[in-house]
Amino acid sequence: MTEQRTQQQRTGRSPLQTERGNTVIQDSVVAKIAGIAAQEVEGIRMGGAASQAVSGIIGGITGGRGGQTQGVSVEVGQEEAAIDLTLTAEYGKSIPQISEAVRRNVINRVENLVGLRVTEVNITVSDIFFPQEEQEEQRELEQEQQQQQRVQ
């Protein structure tokens, strides 16, 4: 059990509410932490297929990568947070096992880094992906970028 949870059980107060003042955590902070934590689990990509495609196009143009909050929706209260994730799973991996690993990691990260109790992590698996196809698409994108740089 984490020290923050132990403190909350002892005092009955959130570590974000102290004698010297309160700390308010914005939804965007929890969403970013949850998105990063989910992406730490092997075998998933955040967002559905359509949002990944748009993110890939934008990333190819800007040279950046997809945002950490893609596929993440949160509701944050003073002491609790509820998190909804939409993700794509790698073909051949156990979706129940991946989902549980994502859920555990997100809860652990949010509770330890933010101090909010996570009441639920709902996961929607909207598609599957094939790693070989992703690698081929990445190579094609890199070749296109190199050709564009030569032209300029």
One Martini backbone bead per residue (centre of mass of N, CA, C, O) as a GRO file, in nm:
protein
  152
    1MET     BB    1   0.099   0.034   0.020
    2THR     BB    2   0.082   0.352   0.008
    3GLU     BB    3   0.155   0.633   0.178
    4GLN     BB    4  -0.091   0.801   0.091
    5ARG     BB    5  -0.308   0.594   0.167
    6THR     BB    6  -0.228   0.569   0.464
    7GLN     BB    7  -0.271   0.866   0.536
    8GLN     BB    8  -0.571   0.875   0.456
    9GLN     BB    9  -0.664   0.659   0.659
   10ARG     BB   10  -0.563   0.798   0.919
   11THR     BB   11  -0.696   1.102   0.861
   12GLY     BB   12  -0.927   1.120   0.622
   13ARG     BB   13  -0.732   1.262   0.417
   14SER     BB   14  -0.607   1.418   0.167
   15PRO     BB   15  -0.290   1.508   0.047
   16LEU     BB   16  -0.434   1.778  -0.087
   17GLN     BB   17  -0.536   1.830   0.217
   18THR     BB   18  -0.431   2.083   0.426
   19GLU     BB   19  -0.362   2.314   0.670
   20ARG     BB   20  -0.217   2.512   0.438
   21GLY     BB   21  -0.388   2.374   0.205
   22ASN     BB   22  -0.481   2.331  -0.134
   23THR     BB   23  -0.480   2.094  -0.405
   24VAL     BB   24  -0.526   2.130  -0.755
   25ILE     BB   25  -0.622   1.903  -1.012
   26GLN     BB   26  -0.618   1.883  -1.333
   27ASP     BB   27  -0.736   1.698  -1.588
   28SER     BB   28  -0.480   1.717  -1.775
   29VAL     BB   29  -0.286   1.580  -1.577
   30VAL     BB   30  -0.426   1.308  -1.550
   31ALA     BB   31  -0.437   1.243  -1.852
   32LYS     BB   32  -0.132   1.239  -1.903
   33ILE     BB   33  -0.054   1.023  -1.697
   34ALA     BB   34  -0.242   0.802  -1.804
   35GLY     BB   35  -0.127   0.792  -2.094
   36ILE     BB   36   0.162   0.720  -2.020
   37ALA     BB   37   0.100   0.466  -1.851
   38ALA     BB   38  -0.035   0.307  -2.078
   39GLN     BB   39   0.220   0.320  -2.281
   40GLU     BB   40   0.404   0.131  -2.093
   41VAL     BB   41   0.242  -0.088  -2.224
   42GLU     BB   42   0.267  -0.360  -2.399
   43GLY     BB   43   0.045  -0.374  -2.691
   44ILE     BB   44  -0.028  -0.061  -2.728
   45ARG     BB   45  -0.251   0.201  -2.845
   46MET     BB   46  -0.368   0.509  -2.853
   47GLY     BB   47  -0.663   0.498  -2.956
   48GLY     BB   48  -0.799   0.487  -3.246
   49ALA     BB   49  -0.757   0.449  -3.574
   50ALA     BB   50  -0.833   0.737  -3.662
   51SER     BB   51  -0.659   0.897  -3.453
   52GLN     BB   52  -0.392   0.768  -3.544
   53ALA     BB   53  -0.390   0.868  -3.833
   54VAL     BB   54  -0.396   1.169  -3.773
   55SER     BB   55  -0.146   1.170  -3.591
   56GLY     BB   56   0.049   1.063  -3.811
   57ILE     BB   57   0.018   1.297  -4.006
   58ILE     BB   58   0.096   1.525  -3.814
   59GLY     BB   59   0.369   1.402  -3.730
   60GLY     BB   60   0.489   1.403  -4.020
   61ILE     BB   61   0.479   1.714  -4.052
   62THR     BB   62   0.604   1.803  -3.755
   63GLY     BB   63   0.782   1.558  -3.616
   64GLY     BB   64   0.593   1.439  -3.419
   65ARG     BB   65   0.396   1.308  -3.168
   66GLY     BB   66   0.160   1.192  -3.007
   67GLY     BB   67  -0.041   1.250  -2.768
   68GLN     BB   68  -0.092   1.161  -2.431
   69THR     BB   69  -0.430   1.213  -2.452
   70GLN     BB   70  -0.496   1.005  -2.643
   71GLY     BB   71  -0.779   0.830  -2.538
   72VAL     BB   72  -0.845   1.038  -2.293
   73SER     BB   73  -1.069   1.040  -2.004
   74VAL     BB   74  -1.167   1.264  -1.733
   75GLU     BB   75  -1.262   1.270  -1.377
   76VAL     BB   76  -1.221   1.531  -1.133
   77GLY     BB   77  -1.181   1.560  -0.799
   78GLN     BB   78  -1.065   1.619  -0.483
   79GLU     BB   79  -1.005   1.277  -0.435
   80GLU     BB   80  -1.096   1.179  -0.729
   81ALA     BB   81  -1.077   0.944  -1.016
   82ALA     BB   82  -1.190   0.899  -1.355
   83ILE     BB   83  -1.112   0.662  -1.624
   84ASP     BB   84  -1.092   0.678  -1.986
   85LEU     BB   85  -1.002   0.435  -2.239
   86THR     BB   86  -0.865   0.429  -2.573
   87LEU     BB   87  -0.762   0.137  -2.762
   88THR     BB   88  -0.502  -0.052  -2.922
   89ALA     BB   89  -0.433  -0.386  -3.001
   90GLU     BB   90  -0.227  -0.639  -3.032
   91TYR     BB   91  -0.193  -0.892  -3.222
   92GLY     BB   92  -0.187  -1.187  -3.003
   93LYS     BB   93  -0.284  -1.050  -2.756
   94SER     BB   94  -0.418  -1.033  -2.445
   95ILE     BB   95  -0.668  -0.829  -2.365
   96PRO     BB   96  -0.716  -0.881  -2.061
   97GLN     BB   97  -0.415  -0.850  -1.979
   98ILE     BB   98  -0.364  -0.570  -2.091
   99SER     BB   99  -0.590  -0.424  -1.941
  100GLU     BB  100  -0.488  -0.489  -1.655
  101ALA     BB  101  -0.209  -0.357  -1.686
  102VAL     BB  102  -0.311  -0.077  -1.746
  103ARG     BB  103  -0.483  -0.035  -1.496
  104ARG     BB  104  -0.259  -0.070  -1.285
  105ASN     BB  105  -0.065   0.153  -1.390
  106VAL     BB  106  -0.258   0.393  -1.375
  107ILE     BB  107  -0.329   0.379  -1.079
  108ASN     BB  108  -0.045   0.396  -0.967
  109ARG     BB  109   0.044   0.666  -1.093
  110VAL     BB  110  -0.185   0.853  -1.001
  111GLU     BB  111  -0.175   0.797  -0.694
  112ASN     BB  112   0.139   0.863  -0.658
  113LEU     BB  113   0.164   1.147  -0.821
  114VAL     BB  114  -0.122   1.294  -0.716
  115GLY     BB  115  -0.331   1.166  -0.473
  116LEU     BB  116  -0.555   1.021  -0.611
  117ARG     BB  117  -0.834   0.832  -0.621
  118VAL     BB  118  -0.910   0.552  -0.813
  119THR     BB  119  -1.222   0.427  -0.907
  120GLU     BB  120  -1.172   0.405  -1.234
  121VAL     BB  121  -1.090   0.197  -1.535
  122ASN     BB  122  -1.196   0.240  -1.854
  123ILE     BB  123  -1.190   0.009  -2.137
  124THR     BB  124  -1.148   0.058  -2.493
  125VAL     BB  125  -1.136  -0.165  -2.762
  126SER     BB  126  -1.126  -0.054  -3.111
  127ASP     BB  127  -0.864  -0.224  -3.200
  128ILE     BB  128  -0.613  -0.360  -3.413
  129PHE     BB  129  -0.263  -0.443  -3.454
  130PHE     BB  130   0.027  -0.472  -3.675
  131PRO     BB  131   0.358  -0.446  -3.641
  132GLN     BB  132   0.454  -0.486  -3.936
  133GLU     BB  133   0.285  -0.259  -4.061
  134GLU     BB  134   0.405  -0.029  -3.894
  135GLN     BB  135   0.696  -0.058  -3.996
  136GLU     BB  136   0.635  -0.008  -4.294
  137GLU     BB  137   0.505   0.270  -4.260
  138GLN     BB  138   0.751   0.404  -4.129
  139ARG     BB  139   0.945   0.366  -4.367
  140GLU     BB  140   0.778   0.522  -4.575
  141LEU     BB  141   0.775   0.790  -4.421
  142GLU     BB  142   1.082   0.830  -4.412
  143GLN     BB  143   1.123   0.835  -4.719
  144GLU     BB  144   0.944   1.079  -4.775
  145GLN     BB  145   1.102   1.278  -4.597
  146GLN     BB  146   1.371   1.253  -4.748
  147GLN     BB  147   1.264   1.351  -5.022
  148GLN     BB  148   1.169   1.630  -4.924
  149GLN     BB  149   1.451   1.728  -4.830
  150ARG     BB  150   1.588   1.715  -5.111
  151VAL     BB  151   1.402   1.923  -5.252
  152GLN     BB  152   1.478   2.159  -5.042
   0.00000   0.00000   0.00000
